[in-house]
Amino acid sequence: MRFSRAVFFFAASFVFIIPSVFYAENSDPSADSGGSVNRVFQKSHMLNLHSRSMEWQRLDRMRNGMNMPTAVHSISAAEAVSYGFTVDKFIPEGRKTFISPILKVQPFFTAWNNIDTERGTRDFSLRKRLGMEDEILAAGFSFGTESFYASFQFDMSTDELIRKADSSGYLGFWQPQVYGEWMTFPREGYLSWAGENISFFAGRMKTGIGLGEDNLILNGQASWYDSLQFTWWDEKFKFFSMIGSSSSHLSDEEWEVQKDNSWDSVNNHDSSAEADIPLKMFTYHRFEWKPVQRFGIGVTEMQLIGGKIPDLFNLLPMVTWHNTYSAAVTNVMFQVDFWTLPFDGLLINGEFLVDDLQSAVESGESKPNCLAWELGVLYTLPVDVPGWIFFVRGEYSHADRWTYTRWQPYLSMYQRQVSSGGHSGLDTPLGHSEGGDVDSFGVSFGAVTKGGGRFELGYKYLIKGPVYLNGIIKNSAGKYVPVYYDQVSDPEVAEILDKPDKHSHCFLLEGAWPFGKHFEASAGLDLRYVINASHNQGEKDFETIVKTGFLWHY
């Protein structure tokens, strides 16, 4: 896409959409030019509690003794208001419908040096480090009524920057002829409806489950999920259900592994599983209980379904029982988590996930126990600076070597978006952002302003083993072999598993500052000192990533 065409597209969108707008946003709901007017807030607009736009409210509530109401990231405006959050979208009195434009332009610059690009589009962690938080170009519109909301947009983002990134290089907004060759779009588009205590969602947007930076059962760092969501809530209870999809695209290597059921003859006791259907999807069912205001507990089950048409017991809640019901075509996980505000300003959260737990009736050859856990602390500092909140956070997370994995690509715990051209895909872990075989410890100090400014300085110590969710090799006999499954006895896989862990000292400095109502500048510096780089004993690397952008949005 040439730059001139992009400019024309956005100018045309602006001229076409703006005259029809009558949707009030970021305005005082109590009055207009005609005097006092009561406005109705738009109930079904979806919010992300862990987005930067909601961060001030979350931290301000914490320091005033109000616990987080839920660990689910995506909620309707109706649910947010019931918890005491404020929203910024209203329908003027006398109007029953609205239409509003979505417009974004973000000149940007990203440069990187000495990064490890060996895993390419399969490396979610690197993709997030390189990509910008907001789209580079976006145009669309939203419309609806008080209870119904619809949002559609076309956009271009830097999600696919990793696809052609060399170990060192740069990319800027002034290179549309380069960037346009591997754009990814869109990031968001959905339909939603909300009532007093119930909401429905269908489409694409960000979500997650968990209050830490790394979520164990539904990764809140993912750019988006294609899903159907249902939520019911009241003051003490909440039920959340989600059905999501992943592209069924497989490479030649993955297909050779997927169709070979000999990898796990001990556990695959259903011959019908040999008939592969090109489908990969996942379901989540979650129940939350807040017995007292300062304490909440959640129970979540998730199920990957791959290579088969789902049955009712794959979709209905709540059925947590390994893969017994659909051997070789499902993969089930279970999580218990808690969060508490023991005193004003201090939030403590923890998660414990069970992927596989060997029962008494299983043989010693069955898959070993596969667990993960996380513990986090967030504290708002008692510093009285008007318009500012300062905070510190710390977190430790762990996932066992074989957690999140099955030998079938359709049952390994990641979702895939096919890249433009259709020859490869961008893989995003559904659980821990690094997949399994990982330990991570991080601390950070940050500040946010009521007007939307944000700064954070952080350090993370990351230990990553050689097992990755989507690693496949071709052995000397010419057979494609999964590296991520414990039952594989191939000696060449054993050599990979014996490689040393990669140790990374990660330093991050990032900030964003709004200018007026429609402009924002952002920048980030990402430094990593890596020991045993690429899992080669004694090899050391120093990685650098610099990002900066200037966003205009309407």
PDB file of C-alpha atoms in Angstrom, residues 284-507:
ATOM      1  CA  TYR A 284     -13.133 -21.328  28.920  1.00  0.00           C
ATOM      2  CA  HIS A 285     -15.616 -21.583  31.786  1.00  0.00           C
ATOM      3  CA  ARG A 286     -14.956 -19.565  34.930  1.00  0.00           C
ATOM      4  CA  PHE A 287     -16.727 -19.039  38.239  1.00  0.00           C
ATOM      5  CA  GLU A 288     -15.756 -16.249  40.657  1.00  0.00           C
ATOM      6  CA  TRP A 289     -16.829 -15.720  44.267  1.00  0.00           C
ATOM      7  CA  LYS A 290     -16.145 -12.720  46.499  1.00  0.00           C
ATOM      8  CA  PRO A 291     -17.286 -13.774  49.988  1.00  0.00           C
ATOM      9  CA  VAL A 292     -16.024 -10.451  51.379  1.00  0.00           C
ATOM     10  CA  GLN A 293     -15.150  -7.213  49.621  1.00  0.00           C
ATOM     11  CA  ARG A 294     -11.395  -7.604  50.067  1.00  0.00           C
ATOM     12  CA  PHE A 295     -11.060 -11.219  48.889  1.00  0.00           C
ATOM     13  CA  GLY A 296     -11.950 -13.042  45.682  1.00  0.00           C
ATOM     14  CA  ILE A 297     -11.419 -16.582  44.404  1.00  0.00           C
ATOM     15  CA  GLY A 298     -11.804 -17.983  40.900  1.00  0.00           C
ATOM     16  CA  VAL A 299     -12.049 -21.452  39.377  1.00  0.00           C
ATOM     17  CA  THR A 300     -11.441 -21.873  35.636  1.00  0.00           C
ATOM     18  CA  GLU A 301     -11.450 -24.801  33.249  1.00  0.00           C
ATOM     19  CA  MET A 302     -10.215 -24.565  29.683  1.00  0.00           C
ATOM     20  CA  GLN A 303     -10.268 -27.088  26.880  1.00  0.00           C
ATOM     21  CA  LEU A 304      -8.437 -27.196  23.580  1.00  0.00           C
ATOM     22  CA  ILE A 305     -10.335 -29.029  20.845  1.00  0.00           C
ATOM     23  CA  GLY A 306      -8.435 -29.970  17.704  1.00  0.00           C
ATOM     24  CA  GLY A 307      -8.951 -32.317  14.790  1.00  0.00           C
ATOM     25  CA  LYS A 308     -12.645 -33.016  15.508  1.00  0.00           C
ATOM     26  CA  ILE A 309     -16.057 -31.392  15.404  1.00  0.00           C
ATOM     27  CA  PRO A 310     -16.886 -30.362  19.006  1.00  0.00           C
ATOM     28  CA  ASP A 311     -19.424 -32.384  20.965  1.00  0.00           C
ATOM     29  CA  LEU A 312     -21.663 -30.919  23.636  1.00  0.00           C
ATOM     30  CA  PHE A 313     -19.378 -32.123  26.417  1.00  0.00           C
ATOM     31  CA  ASN A 314     -16.631 -30.080  24.755  1.00  0.00           C
ATOM     32  CA  LEU A 315     -18.720 -26.924  24.951  1.00  0.00           C
ATOM     33  CA  LEU A 316     -20.953 -27.144  28.012  1.00  0.00           C
ATOM     34  CA  PRO A 317     -19.677 -26.029  31.438  1.00  0.00           C
ATOM     35  CA  MET A 318     -18.148 -27.301  33.652  1.00  0.00           C
ATOM     36  CA  VAL A 319     -16.482 -30.596  32.735  1.00  0.00           C
ATOM     37  CA  THR A 320     -12.887 -30.823  33.961  1.00  0.00           C
ATOM     38  CA  TRP A 321     -11.520 -34.320  33.385  1.00  0.00           C
ATOM     39  CA  HIS A 322      -8.271 -34.624  31.432  1.00  0.00           C
ATOM     40  CA  ASN A 323      -8.919 -35.803  27.840  1.00  0.00           C
ATOM     41  CA  THR A 324     -10.887 -38.913  28.790  1.00  0.00           C
ATOM     42  CA  TYR A 325     -14.018 -37.892  26.911  1.00  0.00           C
ATOM     43  CA  SER A 326     -12.162 -37.232  23.638  1.00  0.00           C
ATOM     44  CA  ALA A 327      -8.771 -38.901  23.685  1.00  0.00           C
ATOM     45  CA  ALA A 328      -6.197 -37.381  21.305  1.00  0.00           C
ATOM     46  CA  VAL A 329      -8.531 -34.572  20.203  1.00  0.00           C
ATOM     47  CA  THR A 330      -8.876 -32.545  23.430  1.00  0.00           C
ATOM     48  CA  ASN A 331      -6.525 -31.113  26.026  1.00  0.00           C
ATOM     49  CA  VAL A 332      -8.033 -29.912  29.318  1.00  0.00           C
ATOM     50  CA  MET A 333      -6.570 -27.628  31.999  1.00  0.00           C
ATOM     51  CA  PHE A 334      -7.801 -26.375  35.364  1.00  0.00           C
ATOM     52  CA  GLN A 335      -6.870 -23.352  37.461  1.00  0.00           C
ATOM     53  CA  VAL A 336      -7.622 -21.965  40.916  1.00  0.00           C
ATOM     54  CA  ASP A 337      -6.667 -18.372  41.674  1.00  0.00           C
ATOM     55  CA  PHE A 338      -7.208 -15.735  44.342  1.00  0.00           C
ATOM     56  CA  TRP A 339      -6.777 -12.019  44.859  1.00  0.00           C
ATOM     57  CA  THR A 340      -6.944  -9.992  48.037  1.00  0.00           C
ATOM     58  CA  LEU A 341      -6.539  -6.428  49.298  1.00  0.00           C
ATOM     59  CA  PRO A 342      -5.372  -7.006  52.904  1.00  0.00           C
ATOM     60  CA  PHE A 343      -5.038  -3.264  53.445  1.00  0.00           C
ATOM     61  CA  ASP A 344      -5.525  -0.143  51.360  1.00  0.00           C
ATOM     62  CA  GLY A 345      -3.224   0.027  48.356  1.00  0.00           C
ATOM     63  CA  LEU A 346      -1.823  -3.528  48.473  1.00  0.00           C
ATOM     64  CA  LEU A 347      -3.086  -6.162  46.040  1.00  0.00           C
ATOM     65  CA  ILE A 348      -1.833  -9.756  46.329  1.00  0.00           C
ATOM     66  CA  ASN A 349      -2.771 -12.361  43.736  1.00  0.00           C
ATOM     67  CA  GLY A 350      -1.890 -15.966  43.010  1.00  0.00           C
ATOM     68  CA  GLU A 351      -2.657 -18.623  40.394  1.00  0.00           C
ATOM     69  CA  PHE A 352      -2.195 -22.401  40.366  1.00  0.00           C
ATOM     70  CA  LEU A 353      -2.741 -24.313  37.111  1.00  0.00           C
ATOM     71  CA  VAL A 354      -3.002 -28.063  36.555  1.00  0.00           C
ATOM     72  CA  ASP A 355      -2.403 -29.280  33.004  1.00  0.00           C
ATOM     73  CA  ASP A 356      -1.769 -32.965  33.746  1.00  0.00           C
ATOM     74  CA  LEU A 357      -1.912 -34.760  37.079  1.00  0.00           C
ATOM     75  CA  GLN A 358      -1.162 -38.458  36.959  1.00  0.00           C
ATOM     76  CA  SER A 359      -3.927 -40.494  38.587  1.00  0.00           C
ATOM     77  CA  ALA A 360      -3.656 -43.850  40.365  1.00  0.00           C
ATOM     78  CA  VAL A 361      -5.100 -45.745  37.375  1.00  0.00           C
ATOM     79  CA  GLU A 362      -2.516 -44.387  34.916  1.00  0.00           C
ATOM     80  CA  SER A 363       0.689 -46.250  34.179  1.00  0.00           C
ATOM     81  CA  GLY A 364       4.161 -44.872  34.770  1.00  0.00           C
ATOM     82  CA  GLU A 365       4.448 -44.352  31.021  1.00  0.00           C
ATOM     83  CA  SER A 366       1.691 -41.743  31.089  1.00  0.00           C
ATOM     84  CA  LYS A 367       2.457 -38.059  30.866  1.00  0.00           C
ATOM     85  CA  PRO A 368       4.065 -36.696  34.059  1.00  0.00           C
ATOM     86  CA  ASN A 369       2.559 -34.030  36.293  1.00  0.00           C
ATOM     87  CA  CYS A 370       2.490 -30.686  34.481  1.00  0.00           C
ATOM     88  CA  LEU A 371       1.821 -27.640  36.660  1.00  0.00           C
ATOM     89  CA  ALA A 372       2.265 -23.866  36.699  1.00  0.00           C
ATOM     90  CA  TRP A 373       1.953 -21.189  39.372  1.00  0.00           C
ATOM     91  CA  GLU A 374       2.218 -17.431  39.801  1.00  0.00           C
ATOM     92  CA  LEU A 375       2.345 -15.018  42.745  1.00  0.00           C
ATOM     93  CA  GLY A 376       2.176 -11.252  42.369  1.00  0.00           C
ATOM     94  CA  VAL A 377       2.109  -8.102  44.502  1.00  0.00           C
ATOM     95  CA  LEU A 378       1.070  -4.582  43.471  1.00  0.00           C
ATOM     96  CA  TYR A 379       1.359  -1.673  45.913  1.00  0.00           C
ATOM     97  CA  THR A 380       0.324   1.951  45.425  1.00  0.00           C
ATOM     98  CA  LEU A 381       2.813   4.114  47.302  1.00  0.00           C
ATOM     99  CA  PRO A 382       1.490   6.526  49.958  1.00  0.00           C
ATOM    100  CA  VAL A 383       2.852   9.573  48.120  1.00  0.00           C
ATOM    101  CA  ASP A 384       0.523  12.576  47.939  1.00  0.00           C
ATOM    102  CA  VAL A 385       1.111  14.254  44.579  1.00  0.00           C
ATOM    103  CA  PRO A 386      -2.128  15.646  43.077  1.00  0.00           C
ATOM    104  CA  GLY A 387      -3.025  13.907  39.812  1.00  0.00           C
ATOM    105  CA  TRP A 388      -0.365  11.187  40.183  1.00  0.00           C
ATOM    106  CA  ILE A 389      -0.295   7.602  41.505  1.00  0.00           C
ATOM    107  CA  PHE A 390       3.018   5.832  42.091  1.00  0.00           C
ATOM    108  CA  PHE A 391       3.258   2.062  42.374  1.00  0.00           C
ATOM    109  CA  VAL A 392       5.655  -0.851  42.712  1.00  0.00           C
ATOM    110  CA  ARG A 393       4.998  -4.395  41.600  1.00  0.00           C
ATOM    111  CA  GLY A 394       6.674  -7.767  41.883  1.00  0.00           C
ATOM    112  CA  GLU A 395       5.852 -11.149  40.390  1.00  0.00           C
ATOM    113  CA  TYR A 396       7.179 -14.699  40.233  1.00  0.00           C
ATOM    114  CA  SER A 397       5.843 -17.274  37.776  1.00  0.00           C
ATOM    115  CA  HIS A 398       6.763 -20.848  36.865  1.00  0.00           C
ATOM    116  CA  ALA A 399       5.592 -23.402  34.309  1.00  0.00           C
ATOM    117  CA  ASP A 400       6.875 -26.991  34.224  1.00  0.00           C
ATOM    118  CA  ARG A 401       8.733 -28.282  31.173  1.00  0.00           C
ATOM    119  CA  TRP A 402       5.779 -30.120  29.610  1.00  0.00           C
ATOM    120  CA  THR A 403       2.971 -27.790  30.724  1.00  0.00           C
ATOM    121  CA  TYR A 404       0.708 -26.590  27.872  1.00  0.00           C
ATOM    122  CA  THR A 405       1.964 -29.234  25.418  1.00  0.00           C
ATOM    123  CA  ARG A 406       0.565 -32.186  23.500  1.00  0.00           C
ATOM    124  CA  TRP A 407       2.311 -33.785  20.566  1.00  0.00           C
ATOM    125  CA  GLN A 408      -0.503 -32.658  18.206  1.00  0.00           C
ATOM    126  CA  PRO A 409      -0.074 -29.053  17.011  1.00  0.00           C
ATOM    127  CA  TYR A 410      -3.867 -28.713  17.236  1.00  0.00           C
ATOM    128  CA  LEU A 411      -3.695 -29.429  20.986  1.00  0.00           C
ATOM    129  CA  SER A 412      -0.621 -27.410  21.955  1.00  0.00           C
ATOM    130  CA  MET A 413      -1.775 -24.358  23.883  1.00  0.00           C
ATOM    131  CA  TYR A 414      -1.349 -21.531  21.400  1.00  0.00           C
ATOM    132  CA  GLN A 415      -3.560 -19.780  18.890  1.00  0.00           C
ATOM    133  CA  ARG A 416      -2.462 -18.949  15.357  1.00  0.00           C
ATOM    134  CA  GLN A 417      -3.300 -16.122  12.991  1.00  0.00           C
ATOM    135  CA  VAL A 418      -2.368 -16.788   9.379  1.00  0.00           C
ATOM    136  CA  SER A 419       0.000 -14.128   8.039  1.00  0.00           C
ATOM    137  CA  SER A 420      -0.759 -12.210   4.875  1.00  0.00           C
ATOM    138  CA  GLY A 421       0.009 -14.490   1.941  1.00  0.00           C
ATOM    139  CA  GLY A 422      -1.186 -17.536   3.884  1.00  0.00           C
ATOM    140  CA  HIS A 423       2.142 -19.389   4.041  1.00  0.00           C
ATOM    141  CA  SER A 424       2.841 -19.041   7.762  1.00  0.00           C
ATOM    142  CA  GLY A 425       1.210 -17.897  10.981  1.00  0.00           C
ATOM    143  CA  LEU A 426       1.737 -15.747  14.056  1.00  0.00           C
ATOM    144  CA  ASP A 427       1.569 -17.941  17.153  1.00  0.00           C
ATOM    145  CA  THR A 428       0.405 -16.633  20.530  1.00  0.00           C
ATOM    146  CA  PRO A 429       0.580 -18.743  23.712  1.00  0.00           C
ATOM    147  CA  LEU A 430      -2.810 -19.041  25.383  1.00  0.00           C
ATOM    148  CA  GLY A 431      -1.198 -19.483  28.799  1.00  0.00           C
ATOM    149  CA  HIS A 432       2.103 -18.072  30.099  1.00  0.00           C
ATOM    150  CA  SER A 433       3.490 -15.599  27.559  1.00  0.00           C
ATOM    151  CA  GLU A 434       6.705 -17.647  27.290  1.00  0.00           C
ATOM    152  CA  GLY A 435       4.912 -20.995  27.038  1.00  0.00           C
ATOM    153  CA  GLY A 436       6.162 -23.731  29.367  1.00  0.00           C
ATOM    154  CA  ASP A 437       9.625 -24.657  30.674  1.00  0.00           C
ATOM    155  CA  VAL A 438      10.089 -21.224  32.237  1.00  0.00           C
ATOM    156  CA  ASP A 439      10.765 -19.348  35.470  1.00  0.00           C
ATOM    157  CA  SER A 440      10.339 -15.587  35.639  1.00  0.00           C
ATOM    158  CA  PHE A 441      10.895 -13.019  38.390  1.00  0.00           C
ATOM    159  CA  GLY A 442      10.191  -9.326  37.830  1.00  0.00           C
ATOM    160  CA  VAL A 443      10.041  -6.039  39.757  1.00  0.00           C
ATOM    161  CA  SER A 444       9.104  -2.571  38.530  1.00  0.00           C
ATOM    162  CA  PHE A 445       8.367   0.980  39.609  1.00  0.00           C
ATOM    163  CA  GLY A 446       5.831   3.128  37.789  1.00  0.00           C
ATOM    164  CA  ALA A 447       3.601   6.183  37.838  1.00  0.00           C
ATOM    165  CA  VAL A 448       0.336   7.096  36.130  1.00  0.00           C
ATOM    166  CA  THR A 449      -1.489  10.389  35.861  1.00  0.00           C
ATOM    167  CA  LYS A 450      -5.200  11.086  35.887  1.00  0.00           C
ATOM    168  CA  GLY A 451      -4.837  12.588  32.424  1.00  0.00           C
ATOM    169  CA  GLY A 452      -3.430   9.410  30.885  1.00  0.00           C
ATOM    170  CA  GLY A 453       0.329   9.763  31.288  1.00  0.00           C
ATOM    171  CA  ARG A 454       2.356   6.725  32.273  1.00  0.00           C
ATOM    172  CA  PHE A 455       5.974   5.786  33.056  1.00  0.00           C
ATOM    173  CA  GLU A 456       7.484   2.488  34.191  1.00  0.00           C
ATOM    174  CA  LEU A 457      10.975   1.160  34.867  1.00  0.00           C
ATOM    175  CA  GLY A 458      11.292  -2.595  35.292  1.00  0.00           C
ATOM    176  CA  TYR A 459      13.686  -5.526  35.607  1.00  0.00           C
ATOM    177  CA  LYS A 460      12.938  -9.187  34.918  1.00  0.00           C
ATOM    178  CA  TYR A 461      15.108 -12.266  35.372  1.00  0.00           C
ATOM    179  CA  LEU A 462      13.934 -14.892  32.883  1.00  0.00           C
ATOM    180  CA  ILE A 463      15.038 -18.527  32.743  1.00  0.00           C
ATOM    181  CA  LYS A 464      13.757 -20.269  29.608  1.00  0.00           C
ATOM    182  CA  GLY A 465      14.359 -23.936  28.863  1.00  0.00           C
ATOM    183  CA  PRO A 466      14.721 -25.427  25.352  1.00  0.00           C
ATOM    184  CA  VAL A 467      11.090 -26.667  25.103  1.00  0.00           C
ATOM    185  CA  TYR A 468       8.845 -24.432  22.970  1.00  0.00           C
ATOM    186  CA  LEU A 469       5.190 -25.058  22.180  1.00  0.00           C
ATOM    187  CA  ASN A 470       5.716 -25.273  18.423  1.00  0.00           C
ATOM    188  CA  GLY A 471       9.205 -26.757  18.022  1.00  0.00           C
ATOM    189  CA  ILE A 472       9.574 -29.492  15.370  1.00  0.00           C
ATOM    190  CA  ILE A 473      12.763 -30.922  13.840  1.00  0.00           C
ATOM    191  CA  LYS A 474      13.490 -33.203  10.905  1.00  0.00           C
ATOM    192  CA  ASN A 475      15.737 -35.978  12.179  1.00  0.00           C
ATOM    193  CA  SER A 476      18.491 -37.753  10.264  1.00  0.00           C
ATOM    194  CA  ALA A 477      16.011 -40.436   9.170  1.00  0.00           C
ATOM    195  CA  GLY A 478      13.902 -37.773   7.431  1.00  0.00           C
ATOM    196  CA  LYS A 479      11.034 -37.906   9.957  1.00  0.00           C
ATOM    197  CA  TYR A 480       9.460 -34.807  11.490  1.00  0.00           C
ATOM    198  CA  VAL A 481       9.611 -35.060  15.274  1.00  0.00           C
ATOM    199  CA  PRO A 482       7.986 -32.859  17.958  1.00  0.00           C
ATOM    200  CA  VAL A 483      10.491 -31.491  20.438  1.00  0.00           C
ATOM    201  CA  TYR A 484       7.775 -30.443  22.887  1.00  0.00           C
ATOM    202  CA  TYR A 485       6.434 -33.855  23.982  1.00  0.00           C
ATOM    203  CA  ASP A 486       7.784 -35.990  26.835  1.00  0.00           C
ATOM    204  CA  GLN A 487       7.012 -39.362  25.176  1.00  0.00           C
ATOM    205  CA  VAL A 488       9.389 -38.780  22.258  1.00  0.00           C
ATOM    206  CA  SER A 489      12.529 -40.940  22.564  1.00  0.00           C
ATOM    207  CA  ASP A 490      14.369 -39.678  19.481  1.00  0.00           C
ATOM    208  CA  PRO A 491      18.089 -39.191  20.305  1.00  0.00           C
ATOM    209  CA  GLU A 492      18.249 -35.941  18.326  1.00  0.00           C
ATOM    210  CA  VAL A 493      15.393 -34.552  20.411  1.00  0.00           C
ATOM    211  CA  ALA A 494      17.236 -35.675  23.542  1.00  0.00           C
ATOM    212  CA  GLU A 495      20.222 -33.593  22.445  1.00  0.00           C
ATOM    213  CA  ILE A 496      18.000 -30.505  22.214  1.00  0.00           C
ATOM    214  CA  LEU A 497      16.444 -31.177  25.621  1.00  0.00           C
ATOM    215  CA  ASP A 498      19.912 -31.429  27.145  1.00  0.00           C
ATOM    216  CA  LYS A 499      20.788 -27.919  25.980  1.00  0.00           C
ATOM    217  CA  PRO A 500      21.260 -25.356  28.766  1.00  0.00           C
ATOM    218  CA  ASP A 501      18.547 -22.962  29.892  1.00  0.00           C
ATOM    219  CA  LYS A 502      18.702 -19.450  28.486  1.00  0.00           C
ATOM    220  CA  HIS A 503      19.138 -16.816  31.236  1.00  0.00           C
ATOM    221  CA  SER A 504      18.040 -13.247  30.429  1.00  0.00           C
ATOM    222  CA  HIS A 505      18.438 -10.079  32.450  1.00  0.00           C
ATOM    223  CA  CYS A 506      15.702  -7.845  31.035  1.00  0.00           C
ATOM    224  CA  PHE A 507      15.536  -4.078  31.564  1.00  0.00           C
TER     225      PHE A 507
END
